[in-house]
Amino acid sequence: MPRAGLAAALILLATTSPGRADLQTWVVDSVERFAEGATFGVQMHPDSLVILDRLDENENVALGHLVIDDFDKPVPLSDGTIDLVRGEWISGTNNVFDKQFTVDLGLDRAISRVRVLAGETALNQPEYFVRGYLLETAAQATPQVWHKLAEQPDNFALNVDTRADSTWSAVDAQGAAIPRRGRFVRLTLIRQDRTNWVAIGEIEVYGMGYVSEGAVEGVLLPAAPVNVGQIRWEVERPERTDAAIQVRGSAAEDWARLPSHAEAAFYFAGAEPVERLEYRVQLNNSAPFSSPALKRVEIDYDPVLVARRLQAEAAVSDSLRKGEETALVYRIEIEVASGDHGVDLLLLDGPLLDIGPVRVDGRELVAGADYNWRLTADREGILVELAAHERIGSAVEVEIAARALFVRDKTTVSFQAGNSDQGDRDGYVNWQR
């Protein structure tokens, strides 16, 4: 089997002295700081900082969502067009009593207005309008329980608009519609004409409250390449809301391919060092009047690198088979400059079982005296700890022999380097990946 090569990371020299704790923290915790980044569907609030934006009362929240008839067949009544054939539903008969169409909004919204637009056929033949209608909604939790939104048994308007027609079932003292929470909106035709068909072009739904999703992004541009450490963030998640954060070290990386984190603290898992660091927080809700609130983002970074250059290669024998033990050799080129932390921790991620000889520039180290090793907590890797007198502070080649057991069709094998003194000073090892 060909050797499995790991990506090489070219690392620039940092000039800060490693004799002290160099870890720094980038903090975003104010409206002004969050506003420096890009925002989508969110607003800045002085008390709760970043929350979802308010829903525009003129936004049709049904647009693009599924609409089905009473035979569970999709109909083109939320595609934004009333065009003949492509964008309308036409009965083909005058027997339309109790015909139903149901819009799935995807999540509960605070519905305050519904419009039913006539199809293009009805514009050409005006008698093809809806003679009588009943509009109802059902919540996501109880889709079988329907509540009336509006009803008009004697309709004479070509286009139905519950606000213009004053048919909304629940209004306040000023006559404004009281919104009803629901995910599903159902139109039922409750009257038919003995001679005319019905042509419907669109069902539009409008609401109140917060939009269902939004995001805020920010970017750190350090003066020189840095080693990224722990990421911490603070967010409030009321019931039926959610939030997740992503971090990347290159604008070329696709957010859709990167992991999302819900935990309050985690470690950067991208390639390092980085010349820029971006975060993206996604906010979501399924309750119209609730929003998560992003309070704070903190990202640790170290301008002092572990090493100037790391390049690792994992080589396996030609007889590699899933489920069988295999001999594997890590060959690691390390170049440490005078301003770097230096390397005395080697973390080998992969299905490793045991460590054999460890050599530095061909010199075999003595287990127990020059180095120790142990399995990681998840048993998916091995940590090799070099003794203080073996700490790498120059350019060397390290070779580590190991036994591995591959049990998956595809396994990621990776390498990270660290410095124990840095970990003791800063409270955790800031691995260079």
PDB file of N, CA, C and O in Angstrom, residues 104-151:
ATOM      1  N   ASP A 104     -47.038  23.943   4.950  1.00  0.00           N
ATOM      2  CA  ASP A 104     -46.142  23.594   6.056  1.00  0.00           C
ATOM      3  C   ASP A 104     -45.064  24.663   6.140  1.00  0.00           C
ATOM      4  O   ASP A 104     -44.172  24.734   5.292  1.00  0.00           O
ATOM      5  N   LEU A 105     -45.118  25.486   7.180  1.00  0.00           N
ATOM      6  CA  LEU A 105     -44.154  26.565   7.343  1.00  0.00           C
ATOM      7  C   LEU A 105     -42.805  26.088   7.875  1.00  0.00           C
ATOM      8  O   LEU A 105     -41.858  26.867   7.947  1.00  0.00           O
ATOM      9  N   GLY A 106     -42.719  24.825   8.267  1.00  0.00           N
ATOM     10  CA  GLY A 106     -41.465  24.270   8.758  1.00  0.00           C
ATOM     11  C   GLY A 106     -41.281  24.371  10.254  1.00  0.00           C
ATOM     12  O   GLY A 106     -40.565  23.575  10.848  1.00  0.00           O
ATOM     13  N   LEU A 107     -41.900  25.348  10.877  1.00  0.00           N
ATOM     14  CA  LEU A 107     -41.838  25.541  12.323  1.00  0.00           C
ATOM     15  C   LEU A 107     -42.952  26.489  12.725  1.00  0.00           C
ATOM     16  O   LEU A 107     -43.565  27.141  11.881  1.00  0.00           O
ATOM     17  N   ASP A 108     -43.221  26.566  14.012  1.00  0.00           N
ATOM     18  CA  ASP A 108     -44.288  27.442  14.491  1.00  0.00           C
ATOM     19  C   ASP A 108     -43.951  28.899  14.222  1.00  0.00           C
ATOM     20  O   ASP A 108     -42.837  29.354  14.493  1.00  0.00           O
ATOM     21  N   ARG A 109     -44.912  29.619  13.698  1.00  0.00           N
ATOM     22  CA  ARG A 109     -44.796  31.059  13.514  1.00  0.00           C
ATOM     23  C   ARG A 109     -46.004  31.734  14.170  1.00  0.00           C
ATOM     24  O   ARG A 109     -47.047  31.101  14.370  1.00  0.00           O
ATOM     25  N   ALA A 110     -45.866  33.016  14.500  1.00  0.00           N
ATOM     26  CA  ALA A 110     -46.992  33.784  15.037  1.00  0.00           C
ATOM     27  C   ALA A 110     -47.738  34.390  13.852  1.00  0.00           C
ATOM     28  O   ALA A 110     -47.392  35.460  13.360  1.00  0.00           O
ATOM     29  N   ILE A 111     -48.756  33.708  13.394  1.00  0.00           N
ATOM     30  CA  ILE A 111     -49.449  34.065  12.147  1.00  0.00           C
ATOM     31  C   ILE A 111     -50.456  35.182  12.414  1.00  0.00           C
ATOM     32  O   ILE A 111     -51.278  35.083  13.331  1.00  0.00           O
ATOM     33  N   SER A 112     -50.402  36.236  11.611  1.00  0.00           N
ATOM     34  CA  SER A 112     -51.288  37.377  11.816  1.00  0.00           C
ATOM     35  C   SER A 112     -52.048  37.790  10.562  1.00  0.00           C
ATOM     36  O   SER A 112     -52.915  38.666  10.623  1.00  0.00           O
ATOM     37  N   ARG A 113     -51.733  37.165   9.421  1.00  0.00           N
ATOM     38  CA  ARG A 113     -52.389  37.559   8.179  1.00  0.00           C
ATOM     39  C   ARG A 113     -52.192  36.461   7.140  1.00  0.00           C
ATOM     40  O   ARG A 113     -51.138  35.836   7.091  1.00  0.00           O
ATOM     41  N   VAL A 114     -53.199  36.230   6.327  1.00  0.00           N
ATOM     42  CA  VAL A 114     -53.110  35.261   5.234  1.00  0.00           C
ATOM     43  C   VAL A 114     -53.730  35.881   3.987  1.00  0.00           C
ATOM     44  O   VAL A 114     -54.776  36.554   4.069  1.00  0.00           O
ATOM     45  N   ARG A 115     -53.074  35.667   2.860  1.00  0.00           N
ATOM     46  CA  ARG A 115     -53.618  36.090   1.571  1.00  0.00           C
ATOM     47  C   ARG A 115     -53.739  34.871   0.670  1.00  0.00           C
ATOM     48  O   ARG A 115     -52.869  33.993   0.664  1.00  0.00           O
ATOM     49  N   VAL A 116     -54.808  34.805  -0.093  1.00  0.00           N
ATOM     50  CA  VAL A 116     -55.010  33.768  -1.109  1.00  0.00           C
ATOM     51  C   VAL A 116     -55.195  34.495  -2.436  1.00  0.00           C
ATOM     52  O   VAL A 116     -56.203  35.184  -2.642  1.00  0.00           O
ATOM     53  N   LEU A 117     -54.206  34.347  -3.317  1.00  0.00           N
ATOM     54  CA  LEU A 117     -54.224  35.059  -4.582  1.00  0.00           C
ATOM     55  C   LEU A 117     -54.851  34.211  -5.674  1.00  0.00           C
ATOM     56  O   LEU A 117     -54.609  33.002  -5.757  1.00  0.00           O
ATOM     57  N   ALA A 118     -55.638  34.842  -6.502  1.00  0.00           N
ATOM     58  CA  ALA A 118     -56.251  34.142  -7.627  1.00  0.00           C
ATOM     59  C   ALA A 118     -55.191  33.774  -8.656  1.00  0.00           C
ATOM     60  O   ALA A 118     -54.199  34.481  -8.834  1.00  0.00           O
ATOM     61  N   GLY A 119     -55.399  32.662  -9.341  1.00  0.00           N
ATOM     62  CA  GLY A 119     -54.493  32.247 -10.404  1.00  0.00           C
ATOM     63  C   GLY A 119     -54.697  33.066 -11.659  1.00  0.00           C
ATOM     64  O   GLY A 119     -55.663  33.835 -11.786  1.00  0.00           O
ATOM     65  N   GLU A 120     -53.771  32.900 -12.599  1.00  0.00           N
ATOM     66  CA  GLU A 120     -53.848  33.675 -13.835  1.00  0.00           C
ATOM     67  C   GLU A 120     -55.145  33.402 -14.590  1.00  0.00           C
ATOM     68  O   GLU A 120     -55.710  34.298 -15.235  1.00  0.00           O
ATOM     69  N   THR A 121     -55.644  32.179 -14.499  1.00  0.00           N
ATOM     70  CA  THR A 121     -56.904  31.851 -15.170  1.00  0.00           C
ATOM     71  C   THR A 121     -58.046  32.718 -14.632  1.00  0.00           C
ATOM     72  O   THR A 121     -58.894  33.199 -15.390  1.00  0.00           O
ATOM     73  N   ALA A 122     -58.034  32.931 -13.296  1.00  0.00           N
ATOM     74  CA  ALA A 122     -59.095  33.745 -12.690  1.00  0.00           C
ATOM     75  C   ALA A 122     -58.961  35.218 -13.070  1.00  0.00           C
ATOM     76  O   ALA A 122     -59.961  35.946 -13.075  1.00  0.00           O
ATOM     77  N   LEU A 123     -57.755  35.652 -13.399  1.00  0.00           N
ATOM     78  CA  LEU A 123     -57.600  37.037 -13.852  1.00  0.00           C
ATOM     79  C   LEU A 123     -58.228  37.220 -15.225  1.00  0.00           C
ATOM     80  O   LEU A 123     -58.770  38.284 -15.537  1.00  0.00           O
ATOM     81  N   ASN A 124     -58.129  36.167 -16.046  1.00  0.00           N
ATOM     82  CA  ASN A 124     -58.727  36.227 -17.382  1.00  0.00           C
ATOM     83  C   ASN A 124     -60.221  35.933 -17.348  1.00  0.00           C
ATOM     84  O   ASN A 124     -60.969  36.447 -18.180  1.00  0.00           O
ATOM     85  N   GLN A 125     -60.628  35.096 -16.403  1.00  0.00           N
ATOM     86  CA  GLN A 125     -62.041  34.769 -16.228  1.00  0.00           C
ATOM     87  C   GLN A 125     -62.398  35.015 -14.758  1.00  0.00           C
ATOM     88  O   GLN A 125     -62.313  34.094 -13.943  1.00  0.00           O
ATOM     89  N   PRO A 126     -62.732  36.255 -14.394  1.00  0.00           N
ATOM     90  CA  PRO A 126     -62.875  36.662 -12.988  1.00  0.00           C
ATOM     91  C   PRO A 126     -63.848  35.826 -12.171  1.00  0.00           C
ATOM     92  O   PRO A 126     -63.779  35.823 -10.941  1.00  0.00           O
ATOM     93  N   GLU A 127     -64.770  35.124 -12.830  1.00  0.00           N
ATOM     94  CA  GLU A 127     -65.718  34.325 -12.055  1.00  0.00           C
ATOM     95  C   GLU A 127     -65.066  33.079 -11.430  1.00  0.00           C
ATOM     96  O   GLU A 127     -65.683  32.379 -10.620  1.00  0.00           O
ATOM     97  N   TYR A 128     -63.779  32.802 -11.757  1.00  0.00           N
ATOM     98  CA  TYR A 128     -63.088  31.630 -11.222  1.00  0.00           C
ATOM     99  C   TYR A 128     -62.417  31.928  -9.870  1.00  0.00           C
ATOM    100  O   TYR A 128     -61.324  31.475  -9.588  1.00  0.00           O
ATOM    101  N   PHE A 129     -63.049  32.713  -9.043  1.00  0.00           N
ATOM    102  CA  PHE A 129     -62.458  33.041  -7.743  1.00  0.00           C
ATOM    103  C   PHE A 129     -63.046  32.148  -6.651  1.00  0.00           C
ATOM    104  O   PHE A 129     -64.022  31.423  -6.855  1.00  0.00           O
ATOM    105  N   VAL A 130     -62.444  32.198  -5.467  1.00  0.00           N
ATOM    106  CA  VAL A 130     -62.898  31.411  -4.314  1.00  0.00           C
ATOM    107  C   VAL A 130     -64.182  32.030  -3.766  1.00  0.00           C
ATOM    108  O   VAL A 130     -64.208  33.205  -3.387  1.00  0.00           O
ATOM    109  N   ARG A 131     -65.253  31.244  -3.721  1.00  0.00           N
ATOM    110  CA  ARG A 131     -66.551  31.764  -3.283  1.00  0.00           C
ATOM    111  C   ARG A 131     -66.680  31.846  -1.765  1.00  0.00           C
ATOM    112  O   ARG A 131     -67.370  32.718  -1.235  1.00  0.00           O
ATOM    113  N   GLY A 132     -66.038  30.936  -1.063  1.00  0.00           N
ATOM    114  CA  GLY A 132     -66.097  30.928   0.399  1.00  0.00           C
ATOM    115  C   GLY A 132     -64.893  30.161   0.939  1.00  0.00           C
ATOM    116  O   GLY A 132     -64.455  29.180   0.331  1.00  0.00           O
ATOM    117  N   TYR A 133     -64.351  30.615   2.080  1.00  0.00           N
ATOM    118  CA  TYR A 133     -63.125  29.975   2.575  1.00  0.00           C
ATOM    119  C   TYR A 133     -63.119  29.904   4.094  1.00  0.00           C
ATOM    120  O   TYR A 133     -63.757  30.691   4.792  1.00  0.00           O
ATOM    121  N   LEU A 134     -62.359  28.941   4.577  1.00  0.00           N
ATOM    122  CA  LEU A 134     -62.043  28.794   5.997  1.00  0.00           C
ATOM    123  C   LEU A 134     -60.534  28.628   6.098  1.00  0.00           C
ATOM    124  O   LEU A 134     -59.961  27.767   5.428  1.00  0.00           O
ATOM    125  N   LEU A 135     -59.902  29.463   6.922  1.00  0.00           N
ATOM    126  CA  LEU A 135     -58.459  29.374   7.148  1.00  0.00           C
ATOM    127  C   LEU A 135     -58.207  28.954   8.590  1.00  0.00           C
ATOM    128  O   LEU A 135     -58.765  29.544   9.530  1.00  0.00           O
ATOM    129  N   GLU A 136     -57.354  27.913   8.766  1.00  0.00           N
ATOM    130  CA  GLU A 136     -57.071  27.379  10.096  1.00  0.00           C
ATOM    131  C   GLU A 136     -55.573  27.147  10.243  1.00  0.00           C
ATOM    132  O   GLU A 136     -54.834  27.102   9.255  1.00  0.00           O
ATOM    133  N   THR A 137     -55.139  26.980  11.494  1.00  0.00           N
ATOM    134  CA  THR A 137     -53.740  26.647  11.749  1.00  0.00           C
ATOM    135  C   THR A 137     -53.646  25.580  12.819  1.00  0.00           C
ATOM    136  O   THR A 137     -54.536  25.442  13.669  1.00  0.00           O
ATOM    137  N   ALA A 138     -52.542  24.834  12.767  1.00  0.00           N
ATOM    138  CA  ALA A 138     -52.237  23.809  13.773  1.00  0.00           C
ATOM    139  C   ALA A 138     -50.772  23.941  14.159  1.00  0.00           C
ATOM    140  O   ALA A 138     -49.917  24.231  13.320  1.00  0.00           O
ATOM    141  N   ALA A 139     -50.500  23.749  15.439  1.00  0.00           N
ATOM    142  CA  ALA A 139     -49.141  23.895  15.947  1.00  0.00           C
ATOM    143  C   ALA A 139     -48.324  22.645  15.667  1.00  0.00           C
ATOM    144  O   ALA A 139     -48.864  21.557  15.412  1.00  0.00           O
ATOM    145  N   GLN A 140     -47.015  22.793  15.725  1.00  0.00           N
ATOM    146  CA  GLN A 140     -46.116  21.669  15.487  1.00  0.00           C
ATOM    147  C   GLN A 140     -46.338  20.550  16.499  1.00  0.00           C
ATOM    148  O   GLN A 140     -46.305  19.371  16.151  1.00  0.00           O
ATOM    149  N   ALA A 141     -46.588  20.907  17.764  1.00  0.00           N
ATOM    150  CA  ALA A 141     -46.754  19.900  18.810  1.00  0.00           C
ATOM    151  C   ALA A 141     -48.079  19.169  18.709  1.00  0.00           C
ATOM    152  O   ALA A 141     -48.185  18.006  19.144  1.00  0.00           O
ATOM    153  N   THR A 142     -49.116  19.822  18.156  1.00  0.00           N
ATOM    154  CA  THR A 142     -50.453  19.208  18.036  1.00  0.00           C
ATOM    155  C   THR A 142     -50.985  19.399  16.626  1.00  0.00           C
ATOM    156  O   THR A 142     -51.938  20.162  16.411  1.00  0.00           O
ATOM    157  N   PRO A 143     -50.395  18.738  15.633  1.00  0.00           N
ATOM    158  CA  PRO A 143     -50.811  18.970  14.244  1.00  0.00           C
ATOM    159  C   PRO A 143     -52.222  18.517  13.932  1.00  0.00           C
ATOM    160  O   PRO A 143     -52.772  18.891  12.897  1.00  0.00           O
ATOM    161  N   GLN A 144     -52.817  17.749  14.826  1.00  0.00           N
ATOM    162  CA  GLN A 144     -54.182  17.278  14.580  1.00  0.00           C
ATOM    163  C   GLN A 144     -55.237  18.242  15.126  1.00  0.00           C
ATOM    164  O   GLN A 144     -56.438  18.062  14.871  1.00  0.00           O
ATOM    165  N   VAL A 145     -54.819  19.264  15.869  1.00  0.00           N
ATOM    166  CA  VAL A 145     -55.763  20.220  16.471  1.00  0.00           C
ATOM    167  C   VAL A 145     -55.710  21.526  15.679  1.00  0.00           C
ATOM    168  O   VAL A 145     -54.691  22.214  15.660  1.00  0.00           O
ATOM    169  N   TRP A 146     -56.837  21.861  15.057  1.00  0.00           N
ATOM    170  CA  TRP A 146     -56.889  23.034  14.186  1.00  0.00           C
ATOM    171  C   TRP A 146     -57.662  24.164  14.852  1.00  0.00           C
ATOM    172  O   TRP A 146     -58.693  23.942  15.494  1.00  0.00           O
ATOM    173  N   HIS A 147     -57.144  25.388  14.684  1.00  0.00           N
ATOM    174  CA  HIS A 147     -57.772  26.578  15.242  1.00  0.00           C
ATOM    175  C   HIS A 147     -58.092  27.547  14.103  1.00  0.00           C
ATOM    176  O   HIS A 147     -57.280  27.746  13.200  1.00  0.00           O
ATOM    177  N   LYS A 148     -59.261  28.164  14.209  1.00  0.00           N
ATOM    178  CA  LYS A 148     -59.685  29.066  13.145  1.00  0.00           C
ATOM    179  C   LYS A 148     -58.850  30.347  13.132  1.00  0.00           C
ATOM    180  O   LYS A 148     -58.602  30.963  14.153  1.00  0.00           O
ATOM    181  N   LEU A 149     -58.424  30.721  11.925  1.00  0.00           N
ATOM    182  CA  LEU A 149     -57.776  32.002  11.703  1.00  0.00           C
ATOM    183  C   LEU A 149     -58.765  33.010  11.121  1.00  0.00           C
ATOM    184  O   LEU A 149     -58.863  34.141  11.594  1.00  0.00           O
ATOM    185  N   ALA A 150     -59.471  32.587  10.085  1.00  0.00           N
ATOM    186  CA  ALA A 150     -60.410  33.493   9.412  1.00  0.00           C
ATOM    187  C   ALA A 150     -61.446  32.665   8.664  1.00  0.00           C
ATOM    188  O   ALA A 150     -61.177  31.521   8.261  1.00  0.00           O
ATOM    189  N   GLU A 151     -62.620  33.254   8.449  1.00  0.00           N
ATOM    190  CA  GLU A 151     -63.690  32.550   7.722  1.00  0.00           C
ATOM    191  C   GLU A 151     -64.561  33.569   7.002  1.00  0.00           C
ATOM    192  O   GLU A 151     -64.885  34.625   7.547  1.00  0.00           O
TER     193      GLU A 151
END
